């Protein structure tokens, strides 16, 4: 089977898929059509998992170039990833019903109040893209059951769909240090890893970081990209009376997981000022990476994430960032950490990848929904 991934900026989720497929389904030949950077350019590895890379032009609707890519690679299935949803619509038009198209919803535009910040121009009509991408695709994937329900409340779902969370890779799980009882007189060493912004969206964590540090947390930040001057200024302000906010340099994903084992807990709470509805549907990569590294997850009450934490007993949900230190000091922290260590191999992409292979087989054995129909043009 030949599968063509399509994504404006290849992300860590696509790298995890490809790694898990390589071991579970080596007969699948993967290629990637993209507009931004390759996986290796962005993360330091991943290009080797794909037999072909096809650079698309920086246009909103590269249908003609996708047609050429499809003719060259001859995929059995096209697996598109958002946001934005525009390239899924372009792939539907380019495929013309000759092969099935799967739409993988990492992020749902209808629930966002801020633009998707990936350095590209915003699509002219993102909600029109969203409807076409969902309803004219042959298969659908979401990152949580809550997100699947939000989509079903708005659109007609394809006949084939599944839920695959942003699991960690089993092959990347680090060895854990020997567990010793936490010194309750020492500050809690918390880590945040991932994206940061200054646009008041959900990755603008400046106020949250200040609350954590001012409550007595020792905070370590491992950013996906080099930190901006605004976060360095914040660290300087918080460190006037001793270093309590530590900014680290970005590193490769596997190296990061090893570094996470140094800390007590991982932070996965976001800024809800504008995107609260969206945040209630997400199960972020970082939650699974913390657990995979033996760290309990600490979060704010984002619905899907809070449910996952509570149902699996792998962390703590607090109402405010300023509550964290008191809540953790009052609980049996060592027992919580033991639970996480016991369950950390339960949430891996390798364990879930059979769902993706089953979806590929289901859509490739059915008649494409676009066969004999015209995918609407957005121009």
mmCIF file of N, CA and C in Angstrom, residues 143-146 165-168 266 268 280-292 295-299 302-317 340 343-344 346-348:
data_model
loop_
_atom_site.group_PDB
_atom_site.id
_atom_site.type_symbol
_atom_site.label_atom_id
_atom_site.label_comp_id
_atom_site.label_asym_id
_atom_site.label_seq_id
_atom_site.Cartn_x
_atom_site.Cartn_y
_atom_site.Cartn_z
ATOM 1 N N UNK A 143 -8.272 13.535 17.542
ATOM 2 C CA UNK A 143 -7.331 13.270 18.626
ATOM 3 C C UNK A 143 -8.027 12.931 19.943
ATOM 4 N N UNK A 144 -9.354 13.083 20.003
ATOM 5 C CA UNK A 144 -10.078 12.751 21.232
ATOM 6 C C UNK A 144 -11.533 12.460 20.914
ATOM 7 N N UNK A 145 -12.203 11.712 21.788
ATOM 8 C CA UNK A 145 -13.630 11.454 21.633
ATOM 9 C C UNK A 145 -14.431 12.747 21.717
ATOM 10 N N UNK A 146 -13.991 13.659 22.584
ATOM 11 C CA UNK A 146 -14.692 14.939 22.725
ATOM 12 C C UNK A 146 -14.639 15.731 21.414
ATOM 13 N N UNK A 165 -5.161 9.360 19.774
ATOM 14 C CA UNK A 165 -4.603 10.477 20.549
ATOM 15 C C UNK A 165 -3.147 10.725 20.158
ATOM 16 N N UNK A 166 -2.575 11.779 20.718
ATOM 17 C CA UNK A 166 -1.193 12.157 20.419
ATOM 18 C C UNK A 166 -0.219 11.378 21.305
ATOM 19 N N UNK A 167 -0.257 10.057 21.159
ATOM 20 C CA UNK A 167 0.534 9.191 22.023
ATOM 21 C C UNK A 167 2.032 9.383 21.820
ATOM 22 N N UNK A 168 2.795 8.970 22.807
ATOM 23 C CA UNK A 168 4.251 8.971 22.726
ATOM 24 C C UNK A 168 4.704 7.717 21.991
ATOM 25 N N UNK A 266 4.973 17.496 35.109
ATOM 26 C CA UNK A 266 4.926 18.236 33.855
ATOM 27 C C UNK A 266 3.661 19.079 33.774
ATOM 28 N N UNK A 268 0.650 21.027 31.792
ATOM 29 C CA UNK A 268 -0.097 20.968 30.532
ATOM 30 C C UNK A 268 -1.348 21.827 30.593
ATOM 31 N N UNK A 280 -10.964 22.414 25.424
ATOM 32 C CA UNK A 280 -11.749 21.356 26.052
ATOM 33 C C UNK A 280 -11.783 20.072 25.233
ATOM 34 N N UNK A 281 -11.263 20.095 24.003
ATOM 35 C CA UNK A 281 -11.280 18.906 23.139
ATOM 36 C C UNK A 281 -9.911 18.256 22.975
ATOM 37 N N UNK A 282 -8.850 18.882 23.452
ATOM 38 C CA UNK A 282 -7.506 18.429 23.092
ATOM 39 C C UNK A 282 -6.903 17.486 24.127
ATOM 40 N N UNK A 283 -6.104 16.557 23.609
ATOM 41 C CA UNK A 283 -5.212 15.730 24.420
ATOM 42 C C UNK A 283 -3.818 15.983 23.867
ATOM 43 N N UNK A 284 -3.086 16.938 24.433
ATOM 44 C CA UNK A 284 -1.845 17.401 23.806
ATOM 45 C C UNK A 284 -0.717 16.376 23.872
ATOM 46 N N UNK A 285 0.174 16.463 22.902
ATOM 47 C CA UNK A 285 1.354 15.593 22.862
ATOM 48 C C UNK A 285 2.078 15.586 24.198
ATOM 49 N N UNK A 286 2.223 16.765 24.786
ATOM 50 C CA UNK A 286 3.055 16.876 25.992
ATOM 51 C C UNK A 286 2.521 16.029 27.134
ATOM 52 N N UNK A 287 1.209 15.825 27.232
ATOM 53 C CA UNK A 287 0.667 15.023 28.327
ATOM 54 C C UNK A 287 1.186 13.592 28.255
ATOM 55 N N UNK A 288 1.191 13.022 27.059
ATOM 56 C CA UNK A 288 1.666 11.648 26.890
ATOM 57 C C UNK A 288 3.185 11.563 27.038
ATOM 58 N N UNK A 289 3.872 12.617 26.644
ATOM 59 C CA UNK A 289 5.333 12.628 26.772
ATOM 60 C C UNK A 289 5.749 12.748 28.233
ATOM 61 N N UNK A 290 5.010 13.529 29.013
ATOM 62 C CA UNK A 290 5.298 13.582 30.444
ATOM 63 C C UNK A 290 5.115 12.206 31.080
ATOM 64 N N UNK A 291 3.966 11.585 30.831
ATOM 65 C CA UNK A 291 3.698 10.277 31.426
ATOM 66 C C UNK A 291 4.719 9.253 30.942
ATOM 67 N N UNK A 292 5.059 9.285 29.658
ATOM 68 C CA UNK A 292 6.067 8.367 29.138
ATOM 69 C C UNK A 292 7.417 8.531 29.798
ATOM 70 N N UNK A 295 6.502 11.255 34.546
ATOM 71 C CA UNK A 295 6.060 12.448 35.275
ATOM 72 C C UNK A 295 4.537 12.524 35.365
ATOM 73 N N UNK A 296 3.977 12.760 36.538
ATOM 74 C CA UNK A 296 2.552 13.088 36.630
ATOM 75 C C UNK A 296 2.267 14.378 35.857
ATOM 76 N N UNK A 297 1.075 14.453 35.268
ATOM 77 C CA UNK A 297 0.646 15.629 34.514
ATOM 78 C C UNK A 297 -0.151 16.546 35.434
ATOM 79 N N UNK A 298 0.160 17.826 35.399
ATOM 80 C CA UNK A 298 -0.618 18.818 36.133
ATOM 81 C C UNK A 298 -1.264 19.749 35.110
ATOM 82 N N UNK A 299 -2.573 19.927 35.218
ATOM 83 C CA UNK A 299 -3.281 20.723 34.220
ATOM 84 C C UNK A 299 -4.385 21.537 34.852
ATOM 85 N N UNK A 302 -9.251 21.631 31.559
ATOM 86 C CA UNK A 302 -9.630 21.469 30.159
ATOM 87 C C UNK A 302 -10.304 20.098 30.039
ATOM 88 N N UNK A 303 -11.525 20.042 29.557
ATOM 89 C CA UNK A 303 -12.392 18.875 29.742
ATOM 90 C C UNK A 303 -11.773 17.543 29.336
ATOM 91 N N UNK A 304 -11.378 17.403 28.067
ATOM 92 C CA UNK A 304 -10.884 16.102 27.595
ATOM 93 C C UNK A 304 -9.621 15.688 28.345
ATOM 94 N N UNK A 305 -8.723 16.632 28.547
ATOM 95 C CA UNK A 305 -7.473 16.334 29.246
ATOM 96 C C UNK A 305 -7.736 16.013 30.713
ATOM 97 N N UNK A 306 -8.598 16.788 31.353
ATOM 98 C CA UNK A 306 -8.915 16.537 32.765
ATOM 99 C C UNK A 306 -9.552 15.158 32.934
ATOM 100 N N UNK A 307 -10.442 14.787 32.004
ATOM 101 C CA UNK A 307 -11.069 13.460 32.082
ATOM 102 C C UNK A 307 -10.028 12.357 31.947
ATOM 103 N N UNK A 308 -9.113 12.527 31.002
ATOM 104 C CA UNK A 308 -8.072 11.511 30.790
ATOM 105 C C UNK A 308 -7.174 11.382 32.021
ATOM 106 N N UNK A 309 -6.797 12.493 32.617
ATOM 107 C CA UNK A 309 -5.965 12.465 33.824
ATOM 108 C C UNK A 309 -6.688 11.750 34.957
ATOM 109 N N UNK A 310 -7.946 12.126 35.174
ATOM 110 C CA UNK A 310 -8.700 11.544 36.291
ATOM 111 C C UNK A 310 -8.995 10.062 36.072
ATOM 112 N N UNK A 311 -9.402 9.689 34.857
ATOM 113 C CA UNK A 311 -9.757 8.299 34.584
ATOM 114 C C UNK A 311 -8.563 7.361 34.713
ATOM 115 N N UNK A 312 -7.375 7.865 34.388
ATOM 116 C CA UNK A 312 -6.187 7.014 34.417
ATOM 117 C C UNK A 312 -5.318 7.220 35.653
ATOM 118 N N UNK A 313 -5.657 8.196 36.475
ATOM 119 C CA UNK A 313 -4.905 8.430 37.702
ATOM 120 C C UNK A 313 -3.469 8.831 37.481
ATOM 121 N N UNK A 314 -3.215 9.640 36.403
ATOM 122 C CA UNK A 314 -1.834 9.960 36.029
ATOM 123 C C UNK A 314 -1.469 11.421 36.277
ATOM 124 N N UNK A 315 -2.236 12.092 37.132
ATOM 125 C CA UNK A 315 -1.888 13.479 37.386
ATOM 126 C C UNK A 315 -2.875 14.169 38.290
ATOM 127 N N UNK A 316 -2.860 15.494 38.197
ATOM 128 C CA UNK A 316 -3.670 16.346 39.060
ATOM 129 C C UNK A 316 -4.260 17.463 38.206
ATOM 130 N N UNK A 317 -5.525 17.773 38.452
ATOM 131 C CA UNK A 317 -6.190 18.904 37.799
ATOM 132 C C UNK A 317 -6.458 19.963 38.863
ATOM 133 N N UNK A 340 2.058 6.501 37.721
ATOM 134 C CA UNK A 340 2.478 6.942 36.386
ATOM 135 C C UNK A 340 3.549 6.009 35.834
ATOM 136 N N UNK A 343 1.985 2.847 34.496
ATOM 137 C CA UNK A 343 1.091 2.959 33.336
ATOM 138 C C UNK A 343 1.735 3.587 32.109
ATOM 139 N N UNK A 344 2.979 3.989 32.187
ATOM 140 C CA UNK A 344 3.535 4.827 31.119
ATOM 141 C C UNK A 344 3.603 4.141 29.762
ATOM 142 N N UNK A 346 1.243 2.270 28.568
ATOM 143 C CA UNK A 346 -0.123 2.041 28.093
ATOM 144 C C UNK A 346 -0.541 3.041 27.022
ATOM 145 N N UNK A 347 0.215 4.122 26.858
ATOM 146 C CA UNK A 347 -0.223 5.227 25.999
ATOM 147 C C UNK A 347 0.813 5.492 24.909
ATOM 148 N N UNK A 348 1.023 4.511 24.028
ATOM 149 C CA UNK A 348 2.030 4.650 22.975
ATOM 150 C C UNK A 348 1.387 4.572 21.596
#
